[in-house]
Amino acid sequence: MLFVALAILLSLVVSGAVALYVAYPHRGERVPGVPWIGDAMAKAADAAPVIEDEERDLLRLQ
Protein backbone atom coordinates (compact mmCIF):
# COMPACT_ATOMS: atom_id res chain seq x y z
CA MET A 1 0.00 0.00 0.00
CA LEU A 2 2.84 2.36 0.84
CA PHE A 3 4.48 1.65 -2.53
CA VAL A 4 1.30 2.59 -4.37
CA ALA A 5 0.95 5.83 -2.42
CA LEU A 6 4.58 6.76 -3.10
CA ALA A 7 4.20 5.94 -6.80
CA ILE A 8 1.12 8.14 -7.06
CA LEU A 9 2.86 10.97 -5.21
CA LEU A 10 5.91 10.72 -7.48
CA SER A 11 3.74 10.79 -10.61
CA LEU A 12 1.89 13.86 -9.32
CA VAL A 13 5.17 15.66 -8.63
CA VAL A 14 6.56 14.84 -12.08
CA SER A 15 3.36 15.85 -13.86
CA GLY A 16 3.25 19.09 -11.85
CA ALA A 17 6.83 19.89 -12.85
CA VAL A 18 6.04 19.24 -16.52
CA ALA A 19 2.93 21.44 -16.36
CA LEU A 20 4.89 24.20 -14.61
CA TYR A 21 7.64 24.04 -17.25
CA VAL A 22 5.18 24.16 -20.13
CA ALA A 23 3.24 27.03 -18.55
CA TYR A 24 6.20 29.33 -17.88
CA PRO A 25 9.86 28.68 -18.83
CA HIS A 26 9.01 26.96 -22.12
CA ARG A 27 7.22 30.15 -23.21
CA GLY A 28 10.06 32.38 -21.99
CA GLU A 29 8.27 33.71 -18.91
CA ARG A 30 9.37 33.74 -15.27
CA VAL A 31 7.63 31.54 -12.72
CA PRO A 32 5.73 33.83 -10.33
CA GLY A 33 6.67 33.48 -6.68
CA VAL A 34 9.57 31.08 -7.14
CA PRO A 35 11.75 32.29 -10.03
CA TRP A 36 14.63 29.98 -9.03
CA ILE A 37 12.56 26.97 -10.12
CA GLY A 38 12.12 28.46 -13.58
CA ASP A 39 15.84 29.20 -13.78
CA ALA A 40 16.70 25.63 -12.81
CA MET A 41 14.25 24.23 -15.37
CA ALA A 42 15.65 26.48 -18.10
CA LYS A 43 19.21 25.36 -17.29
CA ALA A 44 18.14 21.71 -17.41
CA ALA A 45 16.39 22.21 -20.75
CA ASP A 46 19.44 23.97 -22.20
CA ALA A 47 21.72 21.16 -21.00
CA ALA A 48 19.61 18.43 -22.60
CA PRO A 49 21.01 17.04 -25.86
CA VAL A 50 19.17 18.12 -28.99
CA ILE A 51 19.40 16.72 -32.51
CA GLU A 52 19.87 19.59 -34.93
CA ASP A 53 18.32 19.60 -38.42
CA GLU A 54 21.62 18.77 -40.13
CA GLU A 55 22.25 15.85 -37.77
CA ARG A 56 18.74 14.55 -38.32
CA ASP A 57 19.25 14.61 -42.08
CA LEU A 58 22.56 12.77 -41.75
CA LEU A 59 20.97 10.11 -39.55
CA ARG A 60 18.24 9.58 -42.12
CA LEU A 61 20.78 8.95 -44.87
CA GLN A 62 22.53 6.15 -42.98
PDB file of C-alpha atoms in Angstrom:
ATOM      1  CA  MET A   1       0.000   0.000   0.000  1.00  0.00           C
ATOM      2  CA  LEU A   2       2.844   2.360   0.835  1.00  0.00           C
ATOM      3  CA  PHE A   3       4.480   1.654  -2.529  1.00  0.00           C
ATOM      4  CA  VAL A   4       1.297   2.586  -4.374  1.00  0.00           C
ATOM      5  CA  ALA A   5       0.953   5.832  -2.422  1.00  0.00           C
ATOM      6  CA  LEU A   6       4.576   6.765  -3.103  1.00  0.00           C
ATOM      7  CA  ALA A   7       4.202   5.939  -6.804  1.00  0.00           C
ATOM      8  CA  ILE A   8       1.117   8.143  -7.058  1.00  0.00           C
ATOM      9  CA  LEU A   9       2.861  10.966  -5.207  1.00  0.00           C
ATOM     10  CA  LEU A  10       5.906  10.722  -7.484  1.00  0.00           C
ATOM     11  CA  SER A  11       3.739  10.791 -10.607  1.00  0.00           C
ATOM     12  CA  LEU A  12       1.895  13.861  -9.320  1.00  0.00           C
ATOM     13  CA  VAL A  13       5.173  15.658  -8.629  1.00  0.00           C
ATOM     14  CA  VAL A  14       6.563  14.844 -12.081  1.00  0.00           C
ATOM     15  CA  SER A  15       3.357  15.855 -13.859  1.00  0.00           C
ATOM     16  CA  GLY A  16       3.248  19.091 -11.854  1.00  0.00           C
ATOM     17  CA  ALA A  17       6.828  19.886 -12.853  1.00  0.00           C
ATOM     18  CA  VAL A  18       6.038  19.243 -16.521  1.00  0.00           C
ATOM     19  CA  ALA A  19       2.927  21.441 -16.359  1.00  0.00           C
ATOM     20  CA  LEU A  20       4.895  24.204 -14.614  1.00  0.00           C
ATOM     21  CA  TYR A  21       7.644  24.044 -17.249  1.00  0.00           C
ATOM     22  CA  VAL A  22       5.181  24.162 -20.133  1.00  0.00           C
ATOM     23  CA  ALA A  23       3.243  27.029 -18.550  1.00  0.00           C
ATOM     24  CA  TYR A  24       6.196  29.325 -17.882  1.00  0.00           C
ATOM     25  CA  PRO A  25       9.863  28.675 -18.835  1.00  0.00           C
ATOM     26  CA  HIS A  26       9.013  26.959 -22.124  1.00  0.00           C
ATOM     27  CA  ARG A  27       7.221  30.150 -23.211  1.00  0.00           C
ATOM     28  CA  GLY A  28      10.059  32.379 -21.987  1.00  0.00           C
ATOM     29  CA  GLU A  29       8.273  33.714 -18.908  1.00  0.00           C
ATOM     30  CA  ARG A  30       9.373  33.744 -15.267  1.00  0.00           C
ATOM     31  CA  VAL A  31       7.634  31.536 -12.724  1.00  0.00           C
ATOM     32  CA  PRO A  32       5.734  33.828 -10.333  1.00  0.00           C
ATOM     33  CA  GLY A  33       6.671  33.476  -6.680  1.00  0.00           C
ATOM     34  CA  VAL A  34       9.573  31.078  -7.138  1.00  0.00           C
ATOM     35  CA  PRO A  35      11.745  32.290 -10.027  1.00  0.00           C
ATOM     36  CA  TRP A  36      14.625  29.978  -9.032  1.00  0.00           C
ATOM     37  CA  ILE A  37      12.563  26.971 -10.116  1.00  0.00           C
ATOM     38  CA  GLY A  38      12.121  28.461 -13.581  1.00  0.00           C
ATOM     39  CA  ASP A  39      15.840  29.204 -13.784  1.00  0.00           C
ATOM     40  CA  ALA A  40      16.696  25.628 -12.813  1.00  0.00           C
ATOM     41  CA  MET A  41      14.246  24.233 -15.368  1.00  0.00           C
ATOM     42  CA  ALA A  42      15.652  26.475 -18.099  1.00  0.00           C
ATOM     43  CA  LYS A  43      19.212  25.356 -17.288  1.00  0.00           C
ATOM     44  CA  ALA A  44      18.138  21.707 -17.407  1.00  0.00           C
ATOM     45  CA  ALA A  45      16.393  22.210 -20.748  1.00  0.00           C
ATOM     46  CA  ASP A  46      19.440  23.968 -22.195  1.00  0.00           C
ATOM     47  CA  ALA A  47      21.724  21.155 -20.997  1.00  0.00           C
ATOM     48  CA  ALA A  48      19.613  18.432 -22.600  1.00  0.00           C
ATOM     49  CA  PRO A  49      21.008  17.040 -25.860  1.00  0.00           C
ATOM     50  CA  VAL A  50      19.166  18.123 -28.995  1.00  0.00           C
ATOM     51  CA  ILE A  51      19.404  16.720 -32.512  1.00  0.00           C
ATOM     52  CA  GLU A  52      19.874  19.594 -34.934  1.00  0.00           C
ATOM     53  CA  ASP A  53      18.317  19.595 -38.417  1.00  0.00           C
ATOM     54  CA  GLU A  54      21.622  18.770 -40.129  1.00  0.00           C
ATOM     55  CA  GLU A  55      22.253  15.854 -37.774  1.00  0.00           C
ATOM     56  CA  ARG A  56      18.743  14.547 -38.323  1.00  0.00           C
ATOM     57  CA  ASP A  57      19.248  14.610 -42.083  1.00  0.00           C
ATOM     58  CA  LEU A  58      22.561  12.769 -41.751  1.00  0.00           C
ATOM     59  CA  LEU A  59      20.968  10.114 -39.545  1.00  0.00           C
ATOM     60  CA  ARG A  60      18.237   9.585 -42.122  1.00  0.00           C
ATOM     61  CA  LEU A  61      20.785   8.948 -44.872  1.00  0.00           C
ATOM     62  CA  GLN A  62      22.532   6.148 -42.983  1.00  0.00           C
TER      63      GLN A  62
END
